[in-house]
Amino acid sequence: MSTNTPKITPQPGIMDIKLYKGGASDIVGVQDVVKLSSNENPLGASDKVKAAIAASAHQIHRYPSTDHAALRQAIADVHDLDAERIICGVGSDEVLTFLCQAYAGPGDEVIYTEHGFSMYPVLINAVGATPVVVEEQARRVDVDAMLEAANAATKIVFLTNPGNPTGTMIPMSEIERLASGLPATCILVLDGAYTEYADGYDGGARLVEHCDNVVMTRTFSKIYGLGGMRVGWGYGPQEIIDVLGRVRGPFNLSNTALAAAEAAMRDQAWVEKCRVDNARMREWMISDLAKKGVPADASSANFILARFADQDEAEGCELYLQSQGLLVRKVAGYNLPNCLRITVGDEPSCRRVAHAIGQFKAGAT
Ligand SMILES: *Cc1c(COP(=O)(O)O)cnc(C)c1O
């Protein structure tokens, strides 16, 4: 075998991908671990969803629906949308993948923000396009900076609202200003993974209906408690949804995933319960940590971003929490080295993590 001239080489961009690291889920030697590192719903999926999953076992020898008509109709009914303009994917990650595959390639630029979701550079590099990172201002998306960065080579702009891991949000008026100020040749993607947690926000659904270049993505992984099932969806102009449909595999979602997601969408009472619980514990956490000398921005999501004096203190606290069986997320990779992202858990978990942070601030190691 010759080693001087590599014959098998990956496509441009592939070797620039830094592997995505999920939130840790266990600690060696510790039982009863509380996982607050992946923004999962502490209440899980509803009983109706579990029943739908169990019932789907009887159809599991059949190939699933290729057009996802029943799930799209459920989404359209609940959100008052046009079912024809909805596309479903294996998590919203897959919808974001379709967007990159269909609209960006070598020589094209794709914009996202300084503290934006770490899957974006993975997806952008995977199609050989160039990631362009735009600064935020005090952990808030800066629309002027995004408009300045956009040019004729920009094919996609990713905006997470509410942001992850910041939890902050920009108002619809700012999103409208961004949508109308971008070149007409560029798609604005509103990643709405945490939309349900934000008061009075539709994720941009109405804006999508008034623009040719805006796509909204949503997920069943967060408030619906179905992170393990992998279902997400997008809503956009008909022409764009039709293009995305060409790159989607016909059987991308299983019978079980479709049944679970449809039941989840139709069980809005559960969503409402989760929303109320989350808001109550989120506000409690923010005010309790503030009293302990750990500030956080107002959050519109199911996590808070706790700020420490510096990187050393943040890392020290993360290690201390680990020793107490509590997993939170380090976010140095999101250019927030002095912060920890803490998912809002159920009440006992929130009390445990707040108590432990208080102990750490009081000198425990
Ligand atoms: C969790 C999350 C998603 C959802 O990903 P899925 O593939 O739907 O599980 C998308 N965007 C952001 C910013 C997220 O935090």
Short mmCIF file of C-alpha atoms and ligand atoms in Angstrom, two decimals:
data_model
loop_
_atom_site.label_atom_id
_atom_site.label_comp_id
_atom_site.label_asym_id
_atom_site.label_seq_id
_atom_site.Cartn_x
_atom_site.Cartn_y
_atom_site.Cartn_z
CA MET A 1 0.00 0.00 0.00
CA SER A 2 1.30 3.46 -0.90
CA THR A 3 1.22 6.21 1.69
CA ASN A 4 2.68 9.16 -0.27
CA THR A 5 -0.32 10.20 -2.37
CA PRO A 6 -3.66 9.93 -0.61
CA LYS A 7 -6.21 8.69 -3.13
CA ILE A 8 -9.23 8.79 -0.91
CA THR A 9 -9.92 12.29 0.35
CA PRO A 10 -13.05 13.75 1.87
CA GLN A 11 -14.96 16.66 0.34
CA PRO A 12 -13.87 20.27 1.06
CA GLY A 13 -14.77 21.38 4.57
CA ILE A 14 -15.23 17.93 6.10
CA MET A 15 -11.88 17.96 7.88
CA ASP A 16 -12.71 21.41 9.33
CA ILE A 17 -15.59 19.92 11.32
CA LYS A 18 -15.05 19.87 15.06
CA LEU A 19 -17.01 16.94 16.44
CA TYR A 20 -20.16 17.96 18.30
CA LYS A 21 -20.07 17.18 22.01
CA GLY A 22 -23.40 16.50 23.67
CA GLY A 23 -24.09 17.22 27.32
CA ALA A 24 -22.55 14.59 29.61
CA SER A 25 -25.05 12.15 31.10
CA ASP A 26 -23.11 10.27 33.75
CA ILE A 27 -20.34 10.72 36.30
CA VAL A 28 -17.99 7.83 37.05
CA GLY A 29 -18.75 6.37 40.46
CA VAL A 30 -21.78 8.56 41.19
CA GLN A 31 -25.33 7.27 41.33
CA ASP A 32 -28.47 9.40 41.28
CA VAL A 33 -26.95 11.90 38.83
CA VAL A 34 -29.04 14.95 38.00
CA LYS A 35 -28.55 15.85 34.36
CA LEU A 36 -29.00 19.56 33.69
CA SER A 37 -26.68 19.72 30.70
CA SER A 38 -28.85 19.13 27.62
CA ASN A 39 -31.99 21.28 28.03
CA GLU A 40 -34.24 18.24 28.26
CA ASN A 41 -37.75 18.44 29.70
CA PRO A 42 -37.52 17.13 33.29
CA LEU A 43 -41.16 15.96 33.11
CA GLY A 44 -40.52 13.88 30.00
CA ALA A 45 -43.19 13.12 27.41
CA SER A 46 -46.90 12.99 28.28
CA ASP A 47 -48.81 9.78 28.99
CA LYS A 48 -50.74 10.19 25.73
CA VAL A 49 -47.44 10.21 23.86
CA LYS A 50 -46.24 7.07 25.65
CA ALA A 51 -49.51 5.34 24.74
CA ALA A 52 -49.07 6.33 21.08
CA ILE A 53 -45.52 4.96 21.12
CA ALA A 54 -46.73 1.65 22.57
CA ALA A 55 -49.56 1.39 20.01
CA SER A 56 -47.11 2.01 17.16
CA ALA A 57 -45.47 -1.35 17.91
CA HIS A 58 -48.39 -3.04 16.10
CA GLN A 59 -47.52 -1.28 12.84
CA ILE A 60 -43.78 -1.52 13.05
CA HIS A 61 -43.49 -4.09 10.22
CA ARG A 62 -44.98 -1.49 7.84
CA TYR A 63 -42.93 1.20 6.14
CA PRO A 64 -43.84 4.62 7.49
CA SER A 65 -45.73 7.38 5.73
CA THR A 66 -43.53 9.16 3.21
CA ASP A 67 -45.46 12.45 3.19
CA HIS A 68 -45.97 12.80 6.97
CA ALA A 69 -49.48 14.06 6.20
CA ALA A 70 -51.01 13.28 9.62
CA LEU A 71 -48.18 14.90 11.56
CA ARG A 72 -48.10 17.95 9.31
CA GLN A 73 -51.86 18.32 9.71
CA ALA A 74 -51.56 18.15 13.51
CA ILE A 75 -48.86 20.84 13.45
CA ALA A 76 -50.92 22.98 11.07
CA ASP A 77 -54.07 22.65 13.21
CA VAL A 78 -52.33 23.60 16.45
CA HIS A 79 -50.31 26.49 15.03
CA ASP A 80 -52.82 27.63 12.40
CA LEU A 81 -50.38 27.07 9.53
CA ASP A 82 -50.56 25.76 5.95
CA ALA A 83 -49.74 22.02 6.15
CA GLU A 84 -48.33 22.09 2.60
CA ARG A 85 -45.55 24.38 3.74
CA ILE A 86 -44.35 22.18 6.61
CA ILE A 87 -41.42 19.74 6.33
CA CYS A 88 -40.55 17.19 9.04
CA GLY A 89 -37.09 15.92 9.84
CA VAL A 90 -35.06 13.72 12.15
CA GLY A 91 -34.84 16.48 14.72
CA SER A 92 -34.77 20.08 13.57
CA ASP A 93 -31.08 19.35 12.97
CA GLU A 94 -32.09 17.43 9.86
CA VAL A 95 -34.15 20.34 8.56
CA LEU A 96 -31.12 22.60 9.10
CA THR A 97 -29.03 20.00 7.23
CA PHE A 98 -31.48 20.07 4.29
CA LEU A 99 -31.22 23.86 4.16
CA CYS A 100 -27.41 23.73 3.98
CA GLN A 101 -27.39 20.88 1.45
CA ALA A 102 -29.88 22.56 -0.82
CA TYR A 103 -28.68 26.15 -0.65
CA ALA A 104 -25.00 26.37 0.32
CA GLY A 105 -21.76 24.96 -1.06
CA PRO A 106 -18.11 25.81 -1.75
CA GLY A 107 -17.64 29.57 -2.22
CA ASP A 108 -20.85 30.44 -0.34
CA GLU A 109 -21.01 32.05 3.08
CA VAL A 110 -23.34 31.15 5.94
CA ILE A 111 -23.72 33.49 8.90
CA TYR A 112 -24.38 32.65 12.53
CA THR A 113 -23.68 34.51 15.74
CA GLU A 114 -20.84 34.42 18.24
CA HIS A 115 -22.74 32.41 20.86
CA GLY A 116 -24.82 30.52 18.29
CA PHE A 117 -25.63 26.79 18.30
CA SER A 118 -22.52 24.66 17.77
CA MET A 119 -24.25 22.45 15.18
CA TYR A 120 -24.24 25.33 12.66
CA PRO A 121 -20.49 25.21 11.87
CA VAL A 122 -20.73 21.41 11.59
CA LEU A 123 -23.52 21.63 9.01
CA ILE A 124 -21.91 24.54 7.13
CA ASN A 125 -18.50 22.83 6.85
CA ALA A 126 -20.17 19.56 5.84
CA VAL A 127 -21.34 21.19 2.59
CA GLY A 128 -18.03 22.98 2.01
CA ALA A 129 -19.46 26.46 2.61
CA THR A 130 -17.67 29.11 4.68
CA PRO A 131 -18.92 29.82 8.21
CA VAL A 132 -19.03 33.54 9.08
CA VAL A 133 -19.35 34.32 12.78
CA VAL A 134 -20.88 37.66 13.80
CA GLU A 135 -20.30 39.17 17.25
CA GLU A 136 -23.10 39.62 19.74
CA GLN A 137 -23.45 42.54 22.16
CA ALA A 138 -23.53 41.57 25.83
CA ARG A 139 -24.95 38.12 24.95
CA ARG A 140 -27.59 39.55 22.63
CA VAL A 141 -27.83 39.12 18.88
CA ASP A 142 -26.74 42.30 17.07
CA VAL A 143 -28.89 42.75 13.96
CA ASP A 144 -26.80 45.63 12.62
CA ALA A 145 -23.65 43.50 12.76
CA MET A 146 -25.46 40.67 10.96
CA LEU A 147 -26.69 43.00 8.22
CA GLU A 148 -23.17 44.35 7.83
CA ALA A 149 -21.72 40.84 7.45
CA ALA A 150 -24.20 39.78 4.76
CA ASN A 151 -23.22 40.11 1.11
CA ALA A 152 -23.91 38.59 -2.31
CA ALA A 153 -22.10 35.36 -1.27
CA THR A 154 -24.30 34.88 1.83
CA LYS A 155 -26.77 32.07 1.27
CA ILE A 156 -28.12 31.44 4.76
CA VAL A 157 -28.27 33.37 8.05
CA PHE A 158 -28.99 31.33 11.19
CA LEU A 159 -30.67 33.14 14.07
CA THR A 160 -31.51 31.22 17.25
CA ASN A 161 -34.29 33.01 19.11
CA PRO A 162 -34.44 32.61 22.10
CA GLY A 163 -30.69 32.01 21.97
CA ASN A 164 -28.85 28.91 23.14
CA PRO A 165 -26.84 29.09 25.42
CA THR A 166 -27.66 32.75 26.18
CA GLY A 167 -31.42 32.37 26.77
CA THR A 168 -31.81 35.97 25.58
CA MET A 169 -34.16 37.01 22.86
CA ILE A 170 -34.55 39.82 20.33
CA PRO A 171 -38.01 41.29 19.60
CA MET A 172 -39.99 40.57 16.44
CA SER A 173 -39.37 44.14 15.23
CA GLU A 174 -35.63 43.37 15.14
CA ILE A 175 -36.20 40.07 13.31
CA GLU A 176 -38.34 41.90 10.75
CA ARG A 177 -35.59 44.47 10.28
CA LEU A 178 -33.10 41.64 9.68
CA ALA A 179 -35.40 39.80 7.25
CA SER A 180 -36.06 42.89 5.15
CA GLY A 181 -32.46 44.15 5.23
CA LEU A 182 -30.79 40.92 4.01
CA PRO A 183 -30.05 40.39 0.31
CA ALA A 184 -33.07 38.80 -1.41
CA THR A 185 -30.80 35.89 -2.40
CA CYS A 186 -30.25 34.84 1.21
CA ILE A 187 -32.50 32.71 3.48
CA LEU A 188 -33.05 33.80 7.07
CA VAL A 189 -33.49 30.69 9.23
CA LEU A 190 -35.24 31.30 12.55
CA ASP A 191 -34.22 28.41 14.78
CA GLY A 192 -37.05 28.27 17.29
CA ALA A 193 -36.01 25.28 19.42
CA TYR A 194 -37.10 27.17 22.56
CA THR A 195 -40.05 29.13 21.13
CA GLU A 196 -42.63 27.50 23.40
CA TYR A 197 -40.84 28.77 26.50
CA ALA A 198 -40.95 32.42 25.36
CA ASP A 199 -44.02 34.49 26.23
CA GLY A 200 -46.08 35.77 23.33
CA TYR A 201 -43.67 34.61 20.61
CA ASP A 202 -44.74 32.56 17.57
CA GLY A 203 -41.21 31.62 16.50
CA GLY A 204 -41.64 33.79 13.42
CA ALA A 205 -44.52 31.79 11.90
CA ARG A 206 -46.43 34.91 10.80
CA LEU A 207 -43.27 36.50 9.43
CA VAL A 208 -42.67 33.40 7.29
CA GLU A 209 -46.06 34.01 5.69
CA HIS A 210 -45.13 37.55 4.69
CA CYS A 211 -41.61 36.91 3.37
CA ASP A 212 -40.07 34.94 0.48
CA ASN A 213 -36.82 34.32 2.32
CA VAL A 214 -37.67 33.31 5.91
CA VAL A 215 -37.82 29.72 7.23
CA MET A 216 -38.72 28.77 10.81
CA THR A 217 -37.49 25.54 12.42
CA ARG A 218 -39.03 23.92 15.51
CA THR A 219 -38.42 20.77 17.51
CA PHE A 220 -40.08 18.07 19.58
CA SER A 221 -36.84 17.64 21.55
CA LYS A 222 -37.33 20.35 24.15
CA ILE A 223 -40.74 21.23 25.61
CA TYR A 224 -42.38 18.14 24.07
CA GLY A 225 -39.93 15.93 25.94
CA LEU A 226 -39.00 13.84 22.89
CA GLY A 227 -35.25 14.44 22.50
CA GLY A 228 -34.69 10.70 22.21
CA MET A 229 -37.28 10.30 19.44
CA ARG A 230 -35.63 12.77 17.00
CA VAL A 231 -38.41 14.78 15.37
CA GLY A 232 -38.37 18.40 14.25
CA TRP A 233 -40.04 20.47 11.57
CA GLY A 234 -39.68 23.54 9.41
CA TYR A 235 -42.14 26.06 7.97
CA GLY A 236 -41.32 28.21 4.99
CA PRO A 237 -42.25 29.55 1.56
CA GLN A 238 -43.69 26.82 -0.69
CA GLU A 239 -40.77 26.99 -3.16
CA ILE A 240 -38.20 26.43 -0.42
CA ILE A 241 -40.15 23.63 1.27
CA ASP A 242 -40.48 21.90 -2.12
CA VAL A 243 -36.71 22.13 -2.63
CA LEU A 244 -36.01 20.71 0.84
CA GLY A 245 -38.40 17.85 0.06
CA ARG A 246 -36.09 16.79 -2.79
CA VAL A 247 -33.16 16.14 -0.46
CA ARG A 248 -35.25 14.51 2.29
CA GLY A 249 -35.17 10.71 2.40
CA PRO A 250 -38.72 9.36 1.90
CA PHE A 251 -38.61 7.27 5.08
CA ASN A 252 -36.68 9.66 7.32
CA LEU A 253 -39.17 9.37 10.20
CA SER A 254 -40.23 6.02 11.66
CA ASN A 255 -43.83 4.98 12.40
CA THR A 256 -43.05 5.37 16.09
CA ALA A 257 -41.52 8.83 15.70
CA LEU A 258 -44.49 10.02 13.61
CA ALA A 259 -47.04 8.63 16.07
CA ALA A 260 -45.23 10.09 19.08
CA ALA A 261 -44.87 13.54 17.53
CA GLU A 262 -48.49 13.68 16.36
CA ALA A 263 -49.78 12.71 19.82
CA ALA A 264 -47.42 15.23 21.43
CA MET A 265 -48.56 18.05 19.16
CA ARG A 266 -52.21 17.31 19.91
CA ASP A 267 -51.59 17.28 23.67
CA GLN A 268 -51.17 21.01 24.21
CA ALA A 269 -52.38 20.75 27.82
CA TRP A 270 -49.10 18.97 28.60
CA VAL A 271 -47.10 21.65 26.82
CA GLU A 272 -48.88 24.32 28.85
CA LYS A 273 -48.14 22.52 32.12
CA CYS A 274 -44.46 22.22 31.20
CA ARG A 275 -44.32 25.89 30.19
CA VAL A 276 -45.80 27.07 33.50
CA ASP A 277 -43.58 24.79 35.61
CA ASN A 278 -40.47 25.83 33.71
CA ALA A 279 -41.19 29.55 34.05
CA ARG A 280 -41.76 29.23 37.80
CA MET A 281 -38.54 27.33 38.50
CA ARG A 282 -36.52 29.41 36.01
CA GLU A 283 -37.43 32.66 37.77
CA TRP A 284 -36.74 31.08 41.16
CA MET A 285 -33.29 29.90 40.03
CA ILE A 286 -32.33 33.28 38.60
CA SER A 287 -33.29 35.15 41.76
CA ASP A 288 -31.82 32.55 44.14
CA LEU A 289 -28.47 32.47 42.29
CA ALA A 290 -28.38 36.28 42.15
CA LYS A 291 -28.60 36.32 45.96
CA LYS A 292 -25.60 33.98 46.02
CA GLY A 293 -23.55 36.30 43.83
CA VAL A 294 -24.11 34.49 40.54
CA PRO A 295 -25.97 36.71 38.06
CA ALA A 296 -27.81 35.52 34.94
CA ASP A 297 -29.58 37.35 32.12
CA ALA A 298 -33.36 37.12 31.93
CA SER A 299 -34.05 33.84 30.12
CA SER A 300 -36.82 33.03 27.65
CA ALA A 301 -35.85 29.35 27.45
CA ASN A 302 -35.62 26.24 29.68
CA PHE A 303 -32.13 27.00 30.95
CA ILE A 304 -30.23 29.84 32.50
CA LEU A 305 -26.75 31.10 31.78
CA ALA A 306 -25.01 31.56 35.13
CA ARG A 307 -22.14 34.05 35.06
CA PHE A 308 -19.05 33.67 37.26
CA ALA A 309 -16.13 36.01 37.95
CA ASP A 310 -13.90 34.29 35.40
CA GLN A 311 -13.19 31.01 33.63
CA ASP A 312 -11.40 29.54 36.65
CA GLU A 313 -14.39 30.12 38.91
CA ALA A 314 -16.82 28.71 36.32
CA GLU A 315 -14.70 25.58 35.86
CA GLY A 316 -14.21 25.20 39.59
CA CYS A 317 -17.95 25.38 40.14
CA GLU A 318 -18.62 22.87 37.37
CA LEU A 319 -16.23 20.40 39.01
CA TYR A 320 -17.78 20.97 42.42
CA LEU A 321 -21.27 20.39 41.01
CA GLN A 322 -20.01 17.17 39.41
CA SER A 323 -18.73 15.99 42.78
CA GLN A 324 -22.27 16.54 44.07
CA GLY A 325 -23.78 14.47 41.24
CA LEU A 326 -24.95 17.52 39.29
CA LEU A 327 -24.19 17.86 35.57
CA VAL A 328 -24.33 21.30 33.97
CA ARG A 329 -22.90 22.54 30.68
CA LYS A 330 -19.60 24.32 30.21
CA VAL A 331 -19.93 26.84 27.39
CA ALA A 332 -16.34 27.98 26.75
CA GLY A 333 -16.80 26.52 23.25
CA TYR A 334 -19.56 29.09 22.73
CA ASN A 335 -17.15 31.89 23.62
CA LEU A 336 -18.65 32.16 27.11
CA PRO A 337 -15.74 30.85 29.22
CA ASN A 338 -16.92 32.42 32.50
CA CYS A 339 -20.43 30.95 32.26
CA LEU A 340 -22.24 27.68 32.91
CA ARG A 341 -25.51 26.78 31.22
CA ILE A 342 -27.93 25.11 33.63
CA THR A 343 -31.10 23.45 32.41
CA VAL A 344 -34.18 24.22 34.49
CA GLY A 345 -34.97 20.87 36.06
CA ASP A 346 -37.83 19.82 38.31
CA GLU A 347 -38.12 21.60 41.66
CA PRO A 348 -35.90 19.21 43.69
CA SER A 349 -33.14 19.40 41.04
CA CYS A 350 -33.29 23.19 40.91
CA ARG A 351 -33.07 23.40 44.68
CA ARG A 352 -30.16 20.95 44.73
CA VAL A 353 -28.11 22.80 42.13
CA ALA A 354 -28.80 26.23 43.66
CA HIS A 355 -27.83 24.91 47.09
CA ALA A 356 -24.60 23.42 45.75
CA ILE A 357 -23.67 26.63 43.93
CA GLY A 358 -24.22 28.49 47.21
CA GLN A 359 -21.87 26.06 48.96
CA PHE A 360 -19.27 26.52 46.25
CA LYS A 361 -19.48 30.32 46.50
CA ALA A 362 -19.08 29.96 50.28
CA GLY A 363 -15.79 28.16 49.76
CA ALA A 364 -16.61 24.47 49.38
CA THR A 365 -14.39 22.55 46.96
C1 LIG B 1 -31.86 21.67 20.98
C2 LIG B 1 -31.68 22.58 19.83
C3 LIG B 1 -32.17 22.23 18.57
C4 LIG B 1 -32.97 20.98 18.41
O1 LIG B 1 -32.30 19.99 17.80
P1 LIG B 1 -33.11 18.65 17.43
O2 LIG B 1 -32.33 18.14 16.30
O3 LIG B 1 -34.49 19.08 17.03
O4 LIG B 1 -33.10 17.80 18.64
C5 LIG B 1 -32.00 23.10 17.52
N1 LIG B 1 -31.41 24.30 17.71
C6 LIG B 1 -30.96 24.68 18.90
C7 LIG B 1 -30.36 26.02 19.06
C8 LIG B 1 -31.08 23.83 20.00
O5 LIG B 1 -30.62 24.21 21.18
#
